[in-house]
Coordinates of C-alpha atoms in Angstrom, one line a residue:
M1 CA -37.5 -27.3 -39.7
S2 CA -37.7 -28.1 -35.9
V3 CA -37.6 -25.1 -33.8
L4 CA -35.7 -25.4 -30.4
V5 CA -36.4 -23.1 -27.8
F6 CA -34.1 -22.8 -24.6
S7 CA -32.6 -20.0 -22.5
V8 CA -28.8 -19.2 -21.8
S9 CA -27.8 -17.3 -18.7
H10 CA -24.5 -15.4 -18.4
R11 CA -23.7 -13.5 -15.1
G12 CA -27.5 -13.4 -14.0
N13 CA -28.7 -12.2 -17.5
A14 CA -31.0 -14.7 -19.0
V15 CA -31.8 -14.6 -22.7
Q16 CA -34.2 -17.1 -24.6
F17 CA -33.2 -18.4 -27.9
S18 CA -35.2 -20.0 -30.7
V19 CA -33.0 -21.9 -33.1
D20 CA -33.1 -24.4 -36.0
G21 CA -32.2 -27.7 -34.1
A22 CA -30.2 -28.7 -37.1
Q23 CA -27.9 -25.9 -36.8
T24 CA -24.6 -26.8 -35.2
L25 CA -23.4 -26.0 -31.7
G26 CA -20.6 -23.8 -33.3
D27 CA -23.4 -21.7 -34.9
L28 CA -24.9 -21.2 -31.5
R29 CA -21.5 -20.2 -30.1
Q30 CA -21.4 -17.4 -32.8
R31 CA -24.8 -16.2 -31.6
L32 CA -23.9 -16.2 -28.1
A33 CA -20.7 -14.2 -28.8
Q34 CA -22.9 -11.5 -30.3
Q35 CA -25.5 -11.4 -27.6
F36 CA -22.8 -11.7 -24.5
G37 CA -19.5 -10.6 -25.9
V38 CA -17.8 -13.9 -25.0
A39 CA -15.6 -15.1 -27.8
P40 CA -16.6 -18.9 -29.0
K41 CA -13.3 -20.3 -27.6
Q42 CA -13.9 -18.6 -24.2
Q43 CA -17.3 -20.3 -23.7
R44 CA -18.2 -22.9 -21.5
L45 CA -22.0 -24.1 -21.6
L46 CA -23.2 -25.9 -18.5
L47 CA -26.3 -28.3 -18.5
K48 CA -25.8 -31.2 -16.2
G49 CA -22.2 -31.0 -17.3
E50 CA -20.4 -29.2 -20.0
V51 CA -22.2 -29.1 -23.4
G52 CA -20.1 -30.0 -26.4
A53 CA -16.9 -30.8 -24.3
S54 CA -15.8 -33.4 -27.0
P55 CA -13.5 -32.5 -29.8
A56 CA -16.4 -32.8 -32.3
G57 CA -18.8 -31.0 -30.2
D58 CA -18.9 -27.7 -32.2
S59 CA -19.8 -29.8 -35.3
M60 CA -22.9 -31.6 -33.7
P61 CA -26.4 -30.4 -34.2
I62 CA -27.9 -28.4 -31.3
S63 CA -30.9 -30.9 -31.1
S64 CA -28.6 -33.6 -30.1
L65 CA -27.0 -31.9 -27.3
I66 CA -29.6 -29.5 -25.8
P67 CA -33.2 -30.8 -25.0
A68 CA -36.0 -28.1 -25.4
N69 CA -36.9 -25.7 -22.8
S70 CA -33.4 -26.2 -21.4
R71 CA -31.6 -23.7 -19.0
I72 CA -28.1 -23.5 -20.0
V73 CA -25.5 -21.4 -18.1
L74 CA -22.7 -19.7 -19.9
I75 CA -19.5 -19.1 -18.2
G76 CA -16.7 -16.8 -19.8
T77 CA -15.2 -13.5 -19.9
P78 CA -16.3 -11.0 -22.2
A79 CA -13.9 -10.2 -25.1
A80 CA -13.6 -6.5 -24.2
E81 CA -12.9 -7.1 -20.4
L82 CA -10.3 -9.8 -21.1
A83 CA -8.6 -7.5 -23.7
A84 CA -8.7 -4.8 -20.8
Y85 CA -7.2 -7.0 -18.3
L86 CA -4.5 -8.2 -20.6
K87 CA -3.5 -4.6 -21.4
G88 CA -3.4 -3.4 -17.9
N89 CA -1.3 -6.6 -17.0
E90 CA 1.0 -5.7 -19.9
R91 CA 1.5 -2.0 -18.4
R92 CA 2.2 -3.6 -14.9
E93 CA 4.5 -5.9 -16.3
E94 CA 6.4 -3.2 -18.2
G95 CA 6.4 -0.9 -15.1
R96 CA 7.9 -3.7 -13.0
S97 CA 10.6 -4.2 -15.6
N98 CA 11.7 -0.7 -14.9
Y99 CA 11.6 -1.2 -11.1
E100 CA 15.5 -1.7 -10.4
K101 CA 16.5 1.4 -12.2
Y102 CA 14.2 3.4 -9.7
R103 CA 15.1 1.5 -6.5
A104 CA 15.8 4.0 -3.5
T105 CA 19.4 2.7 -3.2
T106 CA 20.5 3.1 -6.8
V107 CA 22.9 5.8 -7.9
S108 CA 21.0 9.2 -8.8
Q109 CA 20.5 9.8 -12.6
T110 CA 21.6 13.4 -11.6
R111 CA 25.2 12.8 -11.8
E112 CA 26.6 16.3 -12.0
P113 CA 26.5 19.1 -9.4
I114 CA 23.6 21.3 -10.0
E115 CA 23.8 25.0 -9.9
Y116 CA 20.6 26.3 -8.4
S117 CA 19.2 29.6 -9.7
E118 CA 16.4 29.9 -7.1
H119 CA 14.9 28.1 -4.3
G120 CA 12.7 25.2 -5.4
F121 CA 12.7 22.3 -7.7
L122 CA 15.0 22.3 -10.8
K123 CA 13.8 19.2 -12.7
F124 CA 10.9 16.9 -12.6
E125 CA 11.0 12.9 -13.5
T126 CA 8.3 10.5 -14.1
L127 CA 8.6 6.7 -14.4
P128 CA 8.9 5.7 -18.0
G129 CA 6.8 2.7 -19.5
L130 CA 3.9 3.6 -17.1
V131 CA 0.4 5.0 -18.1
H132 CA -0.7 8.4 -17.1
Q133 CA 2.7 9.9 -17.3
A134 CA 1.1 13.3 -18.0
S135 CA -0.9 13.0 -14.7
A136 CA 2.2 12.1 -12.7
L137 CA 4.1 14.7 -14.0
A138 CA 1.2 17.1 -13.3
M139 CA 1.0 16.0 -9.8
L140 CA 4.8 16.8 -9.4
R141 CA 4.5 20.3 -10.8
R142 CA 1.4 20.8 -8.7
L143 CA 3.4 20.1 -5.6
A144 CA 6.3 22.4 -6.9
R145 CA 3.8 25.2 -7.3
D146 CA 1.6 24.6 -4.2
E147 CA 1.5 28.0 -2.4
G148 CA 2.5 26.3 1.0
V149 CA 5.5 24.4 -0.6
R150 CA 6.7 27.5 -2.4
G151 CA 6.5 29.4 0.6
I152 CA 8.4 26.8 2.8
M153 CA 11.0 26.5 0.0
R154 CA 11.7 30.4 0.0
K155 CA 11.6 30.8 3.8
R156 CA 13.7 27.9 4.5
Q157 CA 16.0 28.5 1.2
Y158 CA 15.6 24.9 0.1
S159 CA 16.7 23.9 -3.2
V160 CA 15.9 20.6 -4.7
G161 CA 17.8 19.2 -8.0
V162 CA 15.3 16.6 -9.0
L163 CA 11.8 15.9 -7.8
R164 CA 11.2 12.3 -8.8
E165 CA 8.4 9.7 -8.9
L166 CA 9.1 6.7 -6.8
H167 CA 8.1 3.4 -8.2
P168 CA 5.2 1.5 -6.5
N169 CA 7.1 -1.7 -6.3
E170 CA 9.2 0.1 -3.6
R171 CA 6.7 -1.0 -1.3
T172 CA 8.6 -0.3 2.0
I173 CA 8.8 3.5 1.7
L174 CA 6.8 6.3 0.5
G175 CA 9.6 8.5 -0.4
Y176 CA 13.2 9.4 0.1
N177 CA 15.6 12.3 0.1
R178 CA 18.9 11.8 -1.3
N179 CA 22.1 13.8 -0.3
R180 CA 19.8 16.5 1.2
G181 CA 18.1 17.8 -1.8
Q182 CA 20.0 16.1 -4.8
V183 CA 17.0 14.1 -5.2
I184 CA 13.6 13.9 -3.5
A185 CA 11.3 10.7 -4.7
L186 CA 7.8 10.6 -3.8
R187 CA 5.4 7.5 -4.3
L188 CA 2.6 9.0 -6.4
R189 CA 0.9 5.7 -7.6
T190 CA -1.4 3.3 -6.2
D191 CA -0.1 -0.4 -6.0
D192 CA -2.0 -1.4 -9.2
L193 CA -0.3 1.4 -11.0
E194 CA -3.5 2.3 -12.5
G195 CA -4.4 5.3 -10.0
F196 CA -2.8 7.9 -7.9
R197 CA -2.5 8.4 -4.2
D198 CA -4.2 11.3 -2.3
Y199 CA -2.6 14.6 -3.1
D200 CA -2.7 15.8 0.7
D201 CA -1.0 12.4 1.6
V202 CA 1.8 13.1 -0.8
R203 CA 2.2 16.6 0.3
K204 CA 2.7 15.5 3.7
V205 CA 5.2 13.0 2.9
L206 CA 7.0 15.8 0.7
M207 CA 7.1 17.7 4.2
H208 CA 8.7 14.8 5.8
E209 CA 11.3 14.6 3.0
L210 CA 12.1 18.3 3.3
A211 CA 12.8 17.8 6.9
H212 CA 15.6 15.5 5.8
M213 CA 17.1 18.7 4.1
V214 CA 18.7 19.5 7.7
W215 CA 18.4 16.2 9.7
D216 CA 19.2 12.7 8.6
E217 CA 17.9 10.5 11.4
H218 CA 14.6 10.3 12.8
D219 CA 15.2 11.8 16.0
E220 CA 13.4 14.5 18.2
R221 CA 15.3 17.3 16.2
F222 CA 13.7 15.7 13.0
H223 CA 10.2 15.3 14.3
K224 CA 10.5 19.1 15.7
L225 CA 11.3 20.4 12.3
N226 CA 8.8 18.2 10.3
R227 CA 6.0 19.6 12.8
E228 CA 7.1 23.1 12.0
L229 CA 7.2 22.4 8.2
C230 CA 3.5 21.1 8.4
Q231 CA 2.4 24.2 10.2
E232 CA 4.1 26.5 7.8
L233 CA 2.8 24.6 5.0
D234 CA -0.8 25.5 6.2
E235 CA 0.2 29.2 7.3
L236 CA 2.0 30.1 4.1
D237 CA -0.7 28.7 1.7
W238 CA -3.6 31.5 1.6
T239 CA -5.6 29.1 -0.6
R240 CA -5.9 26.7 2.5
R241 CA -6.4 28.8 5.4
G242 CA -8.3 27.0 8.2
Q243 CA -7.4 23.6 6.8
T244 CA -4.8 21.0 8.2
V245 CA -2.4 19.2 5.9
G246 CA -4.8 16.3 5.9
G247 CA -7.7 18.2 5.0
G248 CA -11.0 19.3 6.6
A249 CA -11.6 21.6 9.7
P250 CA -8.8 22.2 12.0
S251 CA -9.0 20.2 15.4
S252 CA -9.5 22.0 18.7
G253 CA -5.9 21.0 19.7
P254 CA -2.5 21.9 18.1
R255 CA -2.7 21.8 14.5
F256 CA -0.3 19.2 12.9
Q257 CA 0.8 17.8 16.1
Q258 CA 2.1 14.3 15.4
S259 CA 1.1 11.7 17.7
T260 CA 3.6 9.1 19.3
V261 CA 2.3 6.5 16.8
E262 CA 2.9 8.7 14.1
E263 CA 6.4 9.4 15.1
A264 CA 7.2 5.8 15.6
A265 CA 5.9 5.3 12.2
S266 CA 8.1 7.9 10.5
A267 CA 10.7 5.3 9.5
H268 CA 7.8 3.7 7.2
I269 CA 8.0 6.8 5.2
D270 CA 11.4 6.4 4.3
G271 CA 14.7 4.8 5.9
G272 CA 16.1 7.9 7.0
A273 CA 18.0 10.4 4.6
L274 CA 20.0 8.8 1.7
T275 CA 23.7 9.2 1.1
S276 CA 25.4 7.9 -2.0
K277 CA 25.9 4.7 0.1
G278 CA 22.2 4.0 0.8
F279 CA 20.1 4.8 4.0
V280 CA 22.0 6.1 6.9
L281 CA 20.0 4.0 9.3
G282 CA 21.3 0.8 8.7
G283 CA 21.8 0.9 5.1
T284 CA 18.4 -0.7 3.8
A285 CA 15.0 0.3 3.4
P286 CA 12.9 -0.8 6.6
Q287 CA 10.5 -3.4 6.4
L288 CA 6.8 -2.5 7.2
P289 CA 4.9 -4.4 10.0
P290 CA 1.9 -6.4 9.0
D291 CA -1.3 -4.6 7.8
N292 CA -3.5 -2.7 10.3
D293 CA -6.3 -5.0 9.9
T294 CA -4.5 -7.9 11.7
A295 CA -3.8 -8.5 15.2
A296 CA -0.2 -8.8 14.5
G297 CA -0.1 -5.5 12.6
Q298 CA -2.0 -3.6 15.6
Q299 CA 0.4 -5.2 18.1
S300 CA 3.4 -4.4 15.8
R301 CA 2.5 -0.6 15.6
R302 CA 1.9 -0.3 19.3
D303 CA 5.2 -1.8 20.0
L304 CA 6.7 0.8 17.8
A305 CA 5.0 3.7 19.5
F306 CA 6.1 2.3 22.9
Q307 CA 9.7 2.0 21.6
A308 CA 9.7 5.6 20.5
F309 CA 8.3 6.9 23.6
Q310 CA 11.1 4.9 25.7
K311 CA 13.7 6.2 23.6
R312 CA 12.7 9.7 24.0
K313 CA 12.5 9.3 27.8
K314 CA 16.2 8.2 28.0

């Protein structure tokens, strides 16, 4: 028996092998699968070209393909990683298949008038077919039980029929309020559907949507009420005394005071309040400007801020 010694490296992890030169390349692939977790059919062995690339390669003896003391590079995704990716992709595709059902302009699932027994949220709805539904429901319930939110609902006598999860594929908005409280939807998940957005960010969007309980358009009356709700959210929540909506220590200036840019970007949270016919401001969800890290995105948001400033001066 002639012993053949060589090394195989996968993702920087090099392992030395001593094998019988009479064994076939197929036998070596089985050992590589055990060592690196890459299935034989997913393996590519590189040594001045691909080893065993011919159809009969796996049946050939190793000694005829690999010289002694060779350094071979293995390329391939471990089976566990590949399975996790395929499973995640399957979940994402399943979630996207339900997207049309949860578009902001579709008819609400709540079709009958609701008799409210108290000020608060009557029903919660999460997205079917997505992972971590229990976590999504827990976030909705946490919002409803939030001391600051509950205080606002009681003080303002707001009643909401359904607090719903908004599908992440509705990328142009973060939430909506249909018919002044019939349905409020909030985007809870990240784009990849695997995680959840920061709770305080979702909480702040909820204040925006609650302002639509009174005012439909994003005018100065709306922004004034939104600022009041954000301030009350902190004042009525004894568990967060001394913090702002976004968390952390309060600033030296007025807390919760929105900047001009924030007011200009309000349309990016939603398209204005929703009626049964869609968004009141133009009838469709707004389009977001380019990402902030591009020059075009920075210019677009500056333009929005300037336009909002000019509009208030008229």
